[in-house]
Amino acid sequence: MPSSISEACVCGSLYWRDFDIEGRPILWVRNSRKNWRTLDVDLQRRLHIWMIEWGLHHIPEGHNQFVIVADTSNLTTRQIAQMSYHRMLINVFMSLYPDRVKYLLVGPCSMLLRKLYSLCLPLLPENVRDKIRLLPSDSQAELKNFMDECKIPDFFGGKGHHSFSSEDEKGESKEKFSIKQMASYQIEALKAFG
């Protein structure tokens, strides 16, 4: 990973973990972990592309799509209003990976997010609209339709725990996200899957 991108990665807002019930890898998005005051949209674009390419390189044989689960539980109005960031995401996914995303699961969705989505809905192509699922406030029940219950993370009310923080030389946990731990976990999960 280029050092410039690793700076954007340390908060752990974007990572691969596990597979859905059909064997597609899951890209988890936790935007509330980003520092929105200093957000560099171009750096975020490069991070998203790099992370997606990494995941596609490690996709199970016989698959060519992945699932995105976006955790919106702690999003603020300021984050929702960051239109340049949202335009970048739409551009990356619609221009570069329109056929690679099987589902985009977004939630838990507040009334504000549902209203914004309804306003944007007519602007989205039908093939994109068909991929998006807005999750209710109790998202766990809906997520069971897409993944094993043990893979639903605690921040969605499940039993899974998503932690990829690195350790220092004494073995003590640091707060920074570790791409190396994410890669090791996902590659081992891929071996177990196949």
Short mmCIF file of N, CA, C and O in Angstrom, two decimals, residues 17 31 38 42 54 58-60 73 82 88 92 96 106 111 137-139 144 159-160 170 181:
data_model
loop_
_atom_site.label_atom_id
_atom_site.label_comp_id
_atom_site.label_asym_id
_atom_site.label_seq_id
_atom_site.Cartn_x
_atom_site.Cartn_y
_atom_site.Cartn_z
N ARG A 17 -13.79 -7.96 5.31
CA ARG A 17 -13.91 -8.96 6.37
C ARG A 17 -15.03 -9.94 6.03
O ARG A 17 -16.17 -9.54 5.85
N ASN A 31 -17.88 5.08 8.03
CA ASN A 31 -17.50 6.48 7.80
C ASN A 31 -17.41 7.33 9.05
O ASN A 31 -16.71 8.33 9.06
N THR A 38 -10.70 17.15 8.40
CA THR A 38 -9.52 17.23 7.53
C THR A 38 -9.62 16.27 6.35
O THR A 38 -8.60 15.92 5.76
N ASP A 42 -9.68 13.42 -2.53
CA ASP A 42 -8.86 12.71 -3.50
C ASP A 42 -8.13 11.53 -2.84
O ASP A 42 -8.04 10.45 -3.42
N TRP A 54 -7.58 -4.49 -4.04
CA TRP A 54 -7.03 -5.54 -3.18
C TRP A 54 -8.05 -6.65 -3.00
O TRP A 54 -7.74 -7.84 -3.12
N HIS A 58 -8.26 -10.81 -4.27
CA HIS A 58 -8.41 -11.92 -3.31
C HIS A 58 -9.84 -12.46 -3.28
O HIS A 58 -10.27 -12.99 -2.26
N ILE A 59 -10.53 -12.35 -4.39
CA ILE A 59 -11.92 -12.82 -4.45
C ILE A 59 -11.93 -14.34 -4.67
O ILE A 59 -11.04 -14.87 -5.34
N PRO A 60 -12.88 -15.06 -4.08
CA PRO A 60 -12.92 -16.51 -4.27
C PRO A 60 -13.12 -16.88 -5.75
O PRO A 60 -13.81 -16.18 -6.49
N SER A 73 -24.61 4.31 11.56
CA SER A 73 -25.17 4.51 12.90
C SER A 73 -24.71 5.80 13.58
O SER A 73 -25.47 6.37 14.36
N GLN A 82 -21.48 16.35 3.31
CA GLN A 82 -20.18 16.39 2.62
C GLN A 82 -20.37 15.89 1.17
O GLN A 82 -20.02 14.78 0.82
N MET A 88 -17.79 11.65 -5.06
CA MET A 88 -16.63 10.81 -5.35
C MET A 88 -17.00 9.34 -5.26
O MET A 88 -16.65 8.54 -6.12
N VAL A 92 -16.75 6.64 -8.25
CA VAL A 92 -15.90 5.45 -8.19
C VAL A 92 -16.72 4.19 -8.47
O VAL A 92 -16.35 3.37 -9.31
N LEU A 96 -16.21 2.90 -12.20
CA LEU A 96 -15.16 1.88 -12.21
C LEU A 96 -15.65 0.46 -11.88
O LEU A 96 -15.09 -0.50 -12.36
N VAL A 106 -27.04 -0.41 3.44
CA VAL A 106 -26.80 0.84 4.16
C VAL A 106 -27.68 0.90 5.39
O VAL A 106 -28.90 0.78 5.29
N MET A 111 -34.47 8.61 9.36
CA MET A 111 -35.48 9.22 8.49
C MET A 111 -34.83 10.19 7.51
O MET A 111 -35.23 10.26 6.35
N SER A 137 -33.54 0.20 11.69
CA SER A 137 -32.75 0.49 12.90
C SER A 137 -32.28 -0.81 13.56
O SER A 137 -31.20 -0.85 14.13
N ASP A 138 -33.06 -1.87 13.48
CA ASP A 138 -32.61 -3.18 13.95
C ASP A 138 -32.12 -3.95 12.73
O ASP A 138 -32.86 -4.72 12.12
N SER A 139 -30.88 -3.69 12.34
CA SER A 139 -30.34 -4.22 11.08
C SER A 139 -29.98 -5.69 11.14
O SER A 139 -29.87 -6.33 10.10
N LYS A 144 -29.06 -11.03 8.40
CA LYS A 144 -29.07 -12.50 8.39
C LYS A 144 -29.45 -13.05 7.02
O LYS A 144 -29.16 -14.20 6.72
N LYS A 159 -22.76 -10.87 16.99
CA LYS A 159 -21.74 -11.40 17.90
C LYS A 159 -20.33 -11.25 17.37
O LYS A 159 -19.36 -11.49 18.08
N GLY A 160 -20.19 -10.88 16.11
CA GLY A 160 -18.87 -10.71 15.52
C GLY A 160 -18.18 -9.46 16.04
O GLY A 160 -18.84 -8.48 16.40
N LYS A 170 5.64 -4.71 22.37
CA LYS A 170 5.30 -5.34 23.66
C LYS A 170 4.01 -6.16 23.57
O LYS A 170 3.57 -6.74 24.55
N GLN A 181 -3.09 -6.94 9.39
CA GLN A 181 -4.01 -7.84 10.09
C GLN A 181 -5.26 -8.10 9.27
O GLN A 181 -5.77 -9.22 9.25
#
